[in-house]
Phi, psi and omega in degrees: 000131179300141164205137168236105167247131179274149171209162171095021165280175188150173173301135169207162168262172174301155179085339182268177198231153180216158189225106191262145185231143181230112170253099168248154203229152182095340181234158160279100190295322183300351195250358194259123135325131184227151187196149171270130178239157184227164156204122182269162196299115177101338177255180172266150202301139170240144169297125158266306171206147155234177150221135186272163183306342175264002165089034165290131178233143198228147174218148178280149191300336202275348191233359186299125180099353199242322172253149185217131184246143179199170182218154179219118182295324192290345180245008195025045169246154166227169192235152153221108171275123171260118194236158165047063191286161192223163159235070146252016167265357174301136195157146184290120181248126170247130177272135163241155177242115177224126162227262176283320185225148175265119195254129156267121175293183180287323195121148165219146179276115192257132184219100188266106194203150176264000000 
């Protein structure tokens, strides 16, 4: 059974930081492209950042220079370090793992507000 479990979300003030984690089980993690998506109320789910199985990294323009994605294949875990957070970063953040099939986590809420 495949599971992706996110953690690390919460409430933070503008300019603050959060570090999200996504722990995977039931897959050969190192073979998967893994990514963070987010969905704000009333908006479509969007790609935030991804790191491929061969460690190529891409970011959405809106988070470049502020967010850092990483993976630790020895721990089957992916991370998203989010810095200089803005109110428009408020969303549910989802972990995604994709190879021949795509798997999703349940999401973790990130709220940026003063």
